[in-house]
mmCIF file of C-alpha atoms and ligand atoms in Angstrom:
data_model
loop_
_atom_site.group_PDB
_atom_site.id
_atom_site.type_symbol
_atom_site.label_atom_id
_atom_site.label_comp_id
_atom_site.label_asym_id
_atom_site.label_seq_id
_atom_site.Cartn_x
_atom_site.Cartn_y
_atom_site.Cartn_z
ATOM 1 C CA MET A 128 112.822 128.955 36.826
ATOM 2 C CA SER A 129 114.108 128.759 40.343
ATOM 3 C CA PRO A 130 116.091 125.604 41.090
ATOM 4 C CA ARG A 131 114.560 125.210 44.552
ATOM 5 C CA GLY A 132 114.073 121.812 46.052
ATOM 6 C CA GLY A 133 117.695 120.862 46.654
ATOM 7 C CA GLY A 134 117.581 120.258 50.360
ATOM 8 C CA GLU A 135 120.865 118.363 50.384
ATOM 9 C CA GLY A 136 124.250 120.086 50.122
ATOM 10 C CA GLY A 137 124.272 121.317 46.507
ATOM 11 C CA GLU A 138 127.526 120.955 44.583
ATOM 12 C CA MET A 139 127.387 124.379 43.025
ATOM 13 C CA LYS A 140 126.262 126.581 45.854
ATOM 14 C CA ARG A 141 128.608 129.087 47.461
ATOM 15 C CA ASP A 142 128.275 130.608 50.890
ATOM 16 C CA PHE A 143 129.549 133.889 52.301
ATOM 17 C CA LEU A 144 130.236 133.077 55.930
ATOM 18 C CA LYS A 145 133.536 134.905 56.152
ATOM 19 C CA VAL A 146 135.570 137.324 54.058
ATOM 20 C CA THR A 147 137.849 134.534 52.812
ATOM 21 C CA ASP A 148 134.914 132.790 51.141
ATOM 22 C CA LEU A 149 135.659 135.239 48.323
ATOM 23 C CA GLU A 150 139.039 135.330 46.634
ATOM 24 C CA PRO A 151 140.785 138.718 46.849
ATOM 25 C CA GLY A 152 140.235 139.187 43.105
ATOM 26 C CA GLU A 153 136.528 138.517 43.555
ATOM 27 C CA ILE A 154 136.338 141.093 46.329
ATOM 28 C CA LEU A 155 137.954 143.697 44.094
ATOM 29 C CA ALA A 156 135.665 142.811 41.195
ATOM 30 C CA LEU A 157 132.637 142.942 43.475
ATOM 31 C CA ILE A 158 133.398 146.418 44.805
ATOM 32 C CA GLU A 159 134.154 147.682 41.323
ATOM 33 C CA ALA A 160 130.821 146.329 40.092
ATOM 34 C CA ALA A 161 129.043 147.764 43.127
ATOM 35 C CA ARG A 162 130.436 151.205 42.327
ATOM 36 C CA ALA A 163 129.548 150.912 38.649
ATOM 37 C CA ASN A 164 126.066 149.464 39.140
ATOM 38 C CA ARG A 165 124.784 151.603 41.998
ATOM 39 C CA GLY A 166 121.078 152.214 41.550
ATOM 40 C CA GLU A 167 120.645 149.111 39.386
ATOM 41 C CA GLN A 168 117.088 147.875 38.926
ATOM 42 C CA SER A 169 116.784 144.586 37.081
ATOM 43 C CA GLU A 170 115.036 141.253 36.955
ATOM 44 C CA LEU A 171 118.157 139.180 37.593
ATOM 45 C CA LEU A 172 116.600 137.546 40.648
ATOM 46 C CA LYS A 173 113.078 137.345 39.266
ATOM 47 C CA GLY A 174 111.239 134.498 40.938
ATOM 48 C CA ARG A 175 114.020 134.013 43.524
ATOM 49 C CA ASN A 176 113.379 134.041 47.247
ATOM 50 C CA LEU A 177 115.775 135.287 49.895
ATOM 51 C CA GLY A 178 115.129 134.275 53.495
ATOM 52 C CA MET A 179 116.418 136.337 56.396
ATOM 53 C CA ILE A 180 116.697 134.824 59.865
ATOM 54 C CA PHE A 181 117.760 137.304 62.513
ATOM 55 C CA SER A 182 118.171 136.779 66.229
ATOM 56 C CA LYS A 183 119.631 140.252 66.835
ATOM 57 C CA PRO A 184 118.287 143.685 65.882
ATOM 58 C CA SER A 185 119.267 145.280 62.591
ATOM 59 C CA THR A 186 118.558 148.418 60.622
ATOM 60 C CA ARG A 187 121.138 148.444 57.832
ATOM 61 C CA THR A 188 121.654 144.738 57.154
ATOM 62 C CA ARG A 189 117.983 143.848 57.123
ATOM 63 C CA ILE A 190 116.811 146.783 55.038
ATOM 64 C CA SER A 191 119.718 146.848 52.599
ATOM 65 C CA PHE A 192 119.350 143.134 51.823
ATOM 66 C CA THR A 193 115.604 143.578 51.453
ATOM 67 C CA VAL A 194 115.906 146.512 49.062
ATOM 68 C CA ALA A 195 118.779 144.867 47.172
ATOM 69 C CA THR A 196 116.625 141.804 46.547
ATOM 70 C CA TYR A 197 113.597 143.851 45.463
ATOM 71 C CA ASP A 198 115.808 145.941 43.162
ATOM 72 C CA LEU A 199 116.892 142.711 41.474
ATOM 73 C CA GLY A 200 113.301 141.496 41.096
ATOM 74 C CA GLY A 201 113.343 138.915 43.906
ATOM 75 C CA HIS A 202 111.277 138.361 47.050
ATOM 76 C CA VAL A 203 112.231 138.427 50.726
ATOM 77 C CA THR A 204 110.894 136.514 53.717
ATOM 78 C CA PHE A 205 112.047 137.769 57.109
ATOM 79 C CA ILE A 206 111.649 135.887 60.364
ATOM 80 C CA SER A 207 113.190 136.390 63.753
ATOM 81 C CA GLU A 208 115.029 133.294 64.938
ATOM 82 C CA SER A 209 112.946 133.133 68.115
ATOM 83 C CA GLU A 210 109.837 132.529 66.019
ATOM 84 C CA LEU A 211 111.292 129.490 64.288
ATOM 85 C CA GLN A 212 110.959 125.974 65.645
ATOM 86 C CA LEU A 213 114.706 126.147 66.236
ATOM 87 C CA GLY A 214 113.840 127.724 69.571
ATOM 88 C CA ARG A 215 111.813 124.604 70.455
ATOM 89 C CA GLY A 216 114.589 122.170 69.689
ATOM 90 C CA GLU A 217 114.416 121.555 65.930
ATOM 91 C CA THR A 218 117.982 121.036 64.809
ATOM 92 C CA ILE A 219 119.931 123.496 62.698
ATOM 93 C CA SER A 220 120.495 120.860 60.032
ATOM 94 C CA ASP A 221 116.800 119.946 59.769
ATOM 95 C CA THR A 222 116.015 123.650 59.546
ATOM 96 C CA ALA A 223 118.607 124.028 56.805
ATOM 97 C CA ARG A 224 117.062 121.244 54.742
ATOM 98 C CA ILE A 225 113.575 122.712 55.098
ATOM 99 C CA LEU A 226 114.714 126.237 54.208
ATOM 100 C CA SER A 227 116.528 124.862 51.172
ATOM 101 C CA SER A 228 113.288 123.490 49.793
ATOM 102 C CA TYR A 229 111.516 126.872 49.951
ATOM 103 C CA LEU A 230 114.213 129.480 49.451
ATOM 104 C CA ASP A 231 117.059 130.272 47.057
ATOM 105 C CA ALA A 232 119.413 131.812 49.630
ATOM 106 C CA VAL A 233 119.364 132.800 53.279
ATOM 107 C CA VAL A 234 120.951 135.581 55.329
ATOM 108 C CA ILE A 235 121.405 134.735 58.983
ATOM 109 C CA ARG A 236 122.332 137.039 61.870
ATOM 110 C CA THR A 237 123.011 135.233 65.096
ATOM 111 C CA PHE A 238 125.493 134.758 67.926
ATOM 112 C CA ARG A 239 127.679 131.748 67.192
ATOM 113 C CA GLN A 240 129.720 131.503 63.993
ATOM 114 C CA GLU A 241 129.571 127.707 64.399
ATOM 115 C CA ASP A 242 125.773 127.800 64.046
ATOM 116 C CA VAL A 243 126.040 129.668 60.768
ATOM 117 C CA GLU A 244 128.599 127.165 59.537
ATOM 118 C CA GLU A 245 126.398 124.244 60.583
ATOM 119 C CA LEU A 246 123.440 125.776 58.752
ATOM 120 C CA ALA A 247 125.526 126.310 55.624
ATOM 121 C CA ALA A 248 126.926 122.778 55.722
ATOM 122 C CA ALA A 249 123.437 121.285 55.723
ATOM 123 C CA ALA A 250 121.799 123.749 53.337
ATOM 124 C CA GLY A 251 121.598 123.243 49.603
ATOM 125 C CA ILE A 252 121.336 126.999 49.088
ATOM 126 C CA PRO A 253 123.829 129.843 49.626
ATOM 127 C CA VAL A 254 124.049 131.028 53.222
ATOM 128 C CA ILE A 255 125.192 134.591 53.967
ATOM 129 C CA ASN A 256 126.529 135.667 57.335
ATOM 130 C CA GLY A 257 124.646 138.818 58.343
ATOM 131 C CA LEU A 258 126.788 139.129 61.521
ATOM 132 C CA THR A 259 127.924 136.794 64.247
ATOM 133 C CA ASP A 260 129.828 137.491 67.449
ATOM 134 C CA GLU A 261 133.013 136.702 65.498
ATOM 135 C CA ARG A 262 132.528 138.187 62.061
ATOM 136 C CA HIS A 263 130.671 140.743 59.965
ATOM 137 C CA PRO A 264 131.808 140.027 56.405
ATOM 138 C CA CYS A 265 129.008 141.909 54.618
ATOM 139 C CA GLN A 266 129.992 145.027 56.523
ATOM 140 C CA ALA A 267 133.579 144.473 55.432
ATOM 141 C CA LEU A 268 132.575 144.451 51.751
ATOM 142 C CA ALA A 269 130.891 147.845 52.119
ATOM 143 C CA ASP A 270 133.866 149.107 54.119
ATOM 144 C CA ILE A 271 136.396 148.268 51.456
ATOM 145 C CA MET A 272 134.088 149.608 48.749
ATOM 146 C CA THR A 273 133.890 152.893 50.677
ATOM 147 C CA ILE A 274 137.641 153.054 51.146
ATOM 148 C CA SER A 275 138.143 152.491 47.418
ATOM 149 C CA GLN A 276 135.726 155.299 46.695
ATOM 150 C CA PHE A 277 137.747 157.790 48.717
ATOM 151 C CA HIS A 278 141.250 156.548 47.872
ATOM 152 C CA ASP A 279 142.277 155.328 44.450
ATOM 153 C CA ASP A 280 145.122 153.027 45.509
ATOM 154 C CA LEU A 281 144.209 150.351 48.054
ATOM 155 C CA GLY A 282 147.863 149.325 48.220
ATOM 156 C CA ARG A 283 148.751 152.704 49.720
ATOM 157 C CA VAL A 284 145.869 153.035 52.180
ATOM 158 C CA LYS A 285 146.375 153.049 55.939
ATOM 159 C CA VAL A 286 143.242 152.172 57.928
ATOM 160 C CA VAL A 287 143.271 152.343 61.696
ATOM 161 C CA TYR A 288 140.528 150.722 63.746
ATOM 162 C CA LEU A 289 140.212 152.033 67.307
ATOM 163 C CA GLY A 290 138.162 150.489 70.091
ATOM 164 C CA ASP A 291 136.903 147.073 71.067
ATOM 165 C CA GLY A 292 138.596 144.121 69.340
ATOM 166 C CA ASN A 293 135.286 142.793 68.037
ATOM 167 C CA ASN A 294 133.583 141.172 65.016
ATOM 168 C CA VAL A 295 133.754 144.324 62.894
ATOM 169 C CA ALA A 296 137.452 144.869 63.686
ATOM 170 C CA ALA A 297 138.192 141.256 62.761
ATOM 171 C CA SER A 298 136.448 141.377 59.387
ATOM 172 C CA LEU A 299 137.961 144.791 58.599
ATOM 173 C CA MET A 300 141.490 143.588 59.263
ATOM 174 C CA ILE A 301 140.909 140.445 57.207
ATOM 175 C CA ILE A 302 139.445 142.220 54.188
ATOM 176 C CA GLY A 303 142.105 144.942 54.325
ATOM 177 C CA ALA A 304 144.754 142.233 54.347
ATOM 178 C CA ALA A 305 143.110 140.495 51.384
ATOM 179 C CA VAL A 306 143.241 143.580 49.175
ATOM 180 C CA GLY A 307 146.660 144.894 50.211
ATOM 181 C CA CYS A 308 145.915 147.734 52.655
ATOM 182 C CA GLU A 309 147.846 148.628 55.774
ATOM 183 C CA VAL A 310 145.525 147.881 58.695
ATOM 184 C CA VAL A 311 146.242 148.693 62.323
ATOM 185 C CA VAL A 312 143.828 147.466 64.985
ATOM 186 C CA CYS A 313 144.335 149.583 68.084
ATOM 187 C CA THR A 314 142.610 148.341 71.220
ATOM 188 C CA PRO A 315 143.154 148.371 74.958
ATOM 189 C CA PRO A 316 145.483 145.493 75.891
ATOM 190 C CA GLU A 317 142.610 143.799 77.740
ATOM 191 C CA LEU A 318 140.259 143.915 74.719
ATOM 192 C CA PRO A 319 142.411 142.668 71.848
ATOM 193 C CA LEU A 320 141.518 141.249 68.497
ATOM 194 C CA GLU A 321 141.232 137.463 68.716
ATOM 195 C CA PRO A 322 144.380 135.584 67.593
ATOM 196 C CA TRP A 323 142.457 133.638 64.911
ATOM 197 C CA ALA A 324 141.561 136.927 63.210
ATOM 198 C CA VAL A 325 145.152 138.146 63.269
ATOM 199 C CA ALA A 326 146.351 134.802 61.920
ATOM 200 C CA GLU A 327 143.832 134.913 59.052
ATOM 201 C CA ALA A 328 144.852 138.475 58.209
ATOM 202 C CA GLU A 329 148.561 137.673 58.365
ATOM 203 C CA ALA A 330 148.118 134.713 56.011
ATOM 204 C CA LEU A 331 146.365 136.932 53.473
ATOM 205 C CA ALA A 332 148.893 139.725 53.913
ATOM 206 C CA ALA A 333 151.713 137.339 53.045
ATOM 207 C CA ASP A 334 150.122 136.967 49.598
ATOM 208 C CA SER A 335 148.853 140.492 49.024
ATOM 209 C CA GLY A 336 151.723 142.521 50.426
ATOM 210 C CA ALA A 337 149.381 144.116 52.983
ATOM 211 C CA ARG A 338 150.701 145.161 56.378
ATOM 212 C CA VAL A 339 148.625 144.290 59.422
ATOM 213 C CA SER A 340 149.476 145.061 63.009
ATOM 214 C CA LEU A 341 148.078 145.475 66.487
ATOM 215 C CA SER A 342 148.577 148.515 68.681
ATOM 216 C CA HIS A 343 147.527 149.792 72.065
ATOM 217 C CA ASP A 344 148.696 153.348 71.486
ATOM 218 C CA PRO A 345 146.098 155.522 69.686
ATOM 219 C CA ALA A 346 148.376 158.542 69.085
ATOM 220 C CA GLU A 347 151.056 156.363 67.524
ATOM 221 C CA ALA A 348 148.566 154.249 65.544
ATOM 222 C CA VAL A 349 146.730 157.120 63.843
ATOM 223 C CA ARG A 350 149.868 158.824 62.541
ATOM 224 C CA GLY A 351 149.611 159.029 58.749
ATOM 225 C CA ALA A 352 146.235 157.273 58.693
ATOM 226 C CA ASP A 353 143.929 157.743 55.721
ATOM 227 C CA PHE A 354 140.914 156.284 57.523
ATOM 228 C CA LEU A 355 140.021 155.981 61.189
ATOM 229 C CA TYR A 356 137.333 153.435 61.975
ATOM 230 C CA THR A 357 135.456 152.623 65.147
ATOM 231 C CA ASP A 358 132.524 150.581 66.398
ATOM 232 C CA VAL A 359 130.388 150.380 69.524
ATOM 233 C CA TRP A 360 132.031 149.482 72.807
ATOM 234 C CA PHE A 361 129.275 147.008 73.642
ATOM 235 C CA SER A 362 128.225 144.685 70.874
ATOM 236 C CA MET A 363 124.771 143.137 70.715
ATOM 237 C CA GLY A 364 124.404 140.589 73.466
ATOM 238 C CA GLN A 365 127.015 142.238 75.720
ATOM 239 C CA GLN A 366 126.158 143.927 79.008
ATOM 240 C CA LYS A 367 127.264 147.539 79.413
ATOM 241 C CA ASN A 368 129.830 147.987 82.139
ATOM 242 C CA PRO A 369 131.685 151.082 83.307
ATOM 243 C CA SER A 370 135.045 149.368 83.661
ATOM 244 C CA LYS A 371 135.104 148.432 79.971
ATOM 245 C CA SER A 372 134.058 151.987 79.024
ATOM 246 C CA ALA A 373 136.915 153.413 81.084
ATOM 247 C CA LYS A 374 139.421 151.184 79.299
ATOM 248 C CA LEU A 375 138.067 152.255 75.905
ATOM 249 C CA GLN A 376 137.840 155.993 76.581
ATOM 250 C CA PRO A 377 141.387 156.769 75.281
ATOM 251 C CA TYR A 378 140.429 155.077 71.996
ATOM 252 C CA GLN A 379 137.476 157.398 71.318
ATOM 253 C CA ILE A 380 137.591 159.114 67.920
ATOM 254 C CA ASN A 381 137.405 162.818 68.737
ATOM 255 C CA ASP A 382 138.789 166.025 67.253
ATOM 256 C CA ALA A 383 142.030 165.768 69.222
ATOM 257 C CA LEU A 384 142.798 162.261 67.965
ATOM 258 C CA LEU A 385 141.709 163.091 64.419
ATOM 259 C CA ALA A 386 144.086 166.058 64.423
ATOM 260 C CA GLN A 387 146.963 163.616 64.894
ATOM 261 C CA ALA A 388 146.003 161.585 61.810
ATOM 262 C CA GLY A 389 146.690 162.444 58.172
ATOM 263 C CA GLU A 390 145.368 165.797 56.964
ATOM 264 C CA SER A 391 142.824 164.240 54.634
ATOM 265 C CA CYS A 392 141.951 161.413 56.990
ATOM 266 C CA ARG A 393 138.308 160.231 56.830
ATOM 267 C CA VAL A 394 136.269 158.681 59.587
ATOM 268 C CA MET A 395 134.291 155.466 59.304
ATOM 269 C CA HIS A 396 131.861 153.616 61.562
ATOM 270 C CA CYS A 397 129.740 150.580 60.729
ATOM 271 C CA LEU A 398 126.853 152.092 62.725
ATOM 272 C CA PRO A 399 124.822 152.211 64.877
ATOM 273 C CA ALA A 400 126.957 154.810 66.681
ATOM 274 C CA HIS A 401 126.868 155.958 70.261
ATOM 275 C CA ARG A 402 127.847 159.605 70.098
ATOM 276 C CA GLY A 403 129.904 160.508 73.143
ATOM 277 C CA GLU A 404 131.231 156.954 73.562
ATOM 278 C CA GLU A 405 133.361 155.520 70.745
ATOM 279 C CA ILE A 406 132.990 158.684 68.638
ATOM 280 C CA THR A 407 132.091 162.280 69.429
ATOM 281 C CA ALA A 408 129.115 163.981 67.802
ATOM 282 C CA GLU A 409 131.491 166.590 66.316
ATOM 283 C CA VAL A 410 133.465 163.960 64.443
ATOM 284 C CA MET A 411 130.499 161.788 63.517
ATOM 285 C CA ASP A 412 128.638 164.742 62.041
ATOM 286 C CA GLY A 413 131.736 166.598 60.842
ATOM 287 C CA PRO A 414 133.258 167.032 57.378
ATOM 288 C CA ARG A 415 135.674 164.076 57.665
ATOM 289 C CA SER A 416 132.896 161.587 58.414
ATOM 290 C CA ILE A 417 131.907 159.233 55.600
ATOM 291 C CA VAL A 418 129.727 157.007 57.752
ATOM 292 C CA PHE A 419 126.509 157.593 55.856
ATOM 293 C CA GLN A 420 128.127 156.883 52.506
ATOM 294 C CA GLN A 421 129.541 153.742 54.099
ATOM 295 C CA ALA A 422 126.059 152.701 55.259
ATOM 296 C CA GLU A 423 124.588 153.337 51.801
ATOM 297 C CA ASN A 424 127.286 151.132 50.313
ATOM 298 C CA ARG A 425 125.870 148.153 52.181
ATOM 299 C CA LEU A 426 123.078 148.191 49.594
ATOM 300 C CA HIS A 427 125.349 148.411 46.561
ATOM 301 C CA ALA A 428 127.867 145.817 47.766
ATOM 302 C CA GLN A 429 125.241 143.310 48.866
ATOM 303 C CA LYS A 430 123.394 143.604 45.578
ATOM 304 C CA GLU A 431 126.560 142.384 43.869
ATOM 305 C CA LEU A 432 126.973 139.661 46.499
ATOM 306 C CA LEU A 433 123.430 138.394 45.859
ATOM 307 C CA LYS A 434 124.100 138.389 42.116
ATOM 308 C CA LEU A 435 127.334 136.467 42.612
ATOM 309 C CA LEU A 436 125.865 133.825 44.918
ATOM 310 C CA MET A 437 122.354 133.502 43.504
ATOM 311 C CA LYS A 438 122.637 134.051 39.772
ATOM 312 C CA ASP A 439 123.492 130.456 38.872
ATOM 313 C CA ALA A 440 122.554 128.730 42.124
HETATM 314 N N1 CP B 713 126.221 147.899 60.504
HETATM 315 C C1 CP B 713 125.192 147.058 60.649
HETATM 316 O O1 CP B 713 125.302 145.852 60.449
HETATM 317 O O2 CP B 713 124.047 147.659 61.036
HETATM 318 P P1 CP B 713 122.731 146.915 61.511
HETATM 319 O O3 CP B 713 123.028 146.277 62.835
HETATM 320 O O4 CP B 713 121.711 148.037 61.628
HETATM 321 O O5 CP B 713 122.328 145.901 60.501
HETATM 322 N N1 NVA B 714 129.988 145.055 66.896
HETATM 323 C C1 NVA B 714 128.607 145.408 66.688
HETATM 324 C C2 NVA B 714 128.329 145.645 65.250
HETATM 325 C C3 NVA B 714 126.934 146.111 64.940
HETATM 326 C C4 NVA B 714 126.682 146.281 63.490
HETATM 327 C C5 NVA B 714 127.721 144.301 67.236
HETATM 328 O O1 NVA B 714 128.041 143.122 67.033
HETATM 329 O O2 NVA B 714 126.722 144.623 67.869
#
């Protein structure tokens, strides 16, 4: 039977608001399980209800969490944040208490990381960050799962992110640092990764032996890379502007840049992609691209995340 009806901060519940909410060993176990259990259909979440509150668009996150829950025998309720009473002034903490009395876990996609943390602090159920302006930890789980699928020694992997120093870059550097990869985040000097993200990654690297660094020189950064990774130049909520595009143009993943990376280098992108901006169509649709495998892995990784957070909650 579902243990709904908590409402107040439950002792046992765990959230996934940022990569470091999982220990490095748990991340490795999760991706191993995700690889082993792909295609799982079970009743592990029978009678459980996952809520999804999104205030930004989504294809992968929304659908992969929905299918993951159904595959585990659970139910999903989706609502856009603008349709909640939150938009009319109900507080986040009151909302959290109400949701906790109906649901067994909630995925939220919104703007401010602080709002997700406030929701989690007041909720008696696990809260999962489905993307904020700062972080995209669920994406990072699928990213590291994908890397492990194409390279059998995470301690010898070099991943280079090129482009805007955004939420996806932050979570990638942090998860890479947790599991011992070399991660280079290469951005224009004016669009760097936030210092908090670098500090988090450096702290993890000190334990794992990972190497993390920043660069502004794409040709230098990609040398010897096993994976190149990019993301959109304008994240959800940002206005397009030509001056930012001009700064990012040298960081585009194209055939010329890829030729300077390792011979077996693969190309990753969290998607959605804008062909002709951060990545060319030739690379995106070419033989080195593993972006669709990476997108599929959202489903497998999140299924394991739901099992981890919801099985005993
Ligand atoms: N990568 C990702 O989170 O995609 P969606 O925005 O489609 O969910
Ligand atoms: N950086 C992008 C990621 C989309 C999945 C955004 O926040 O819009």
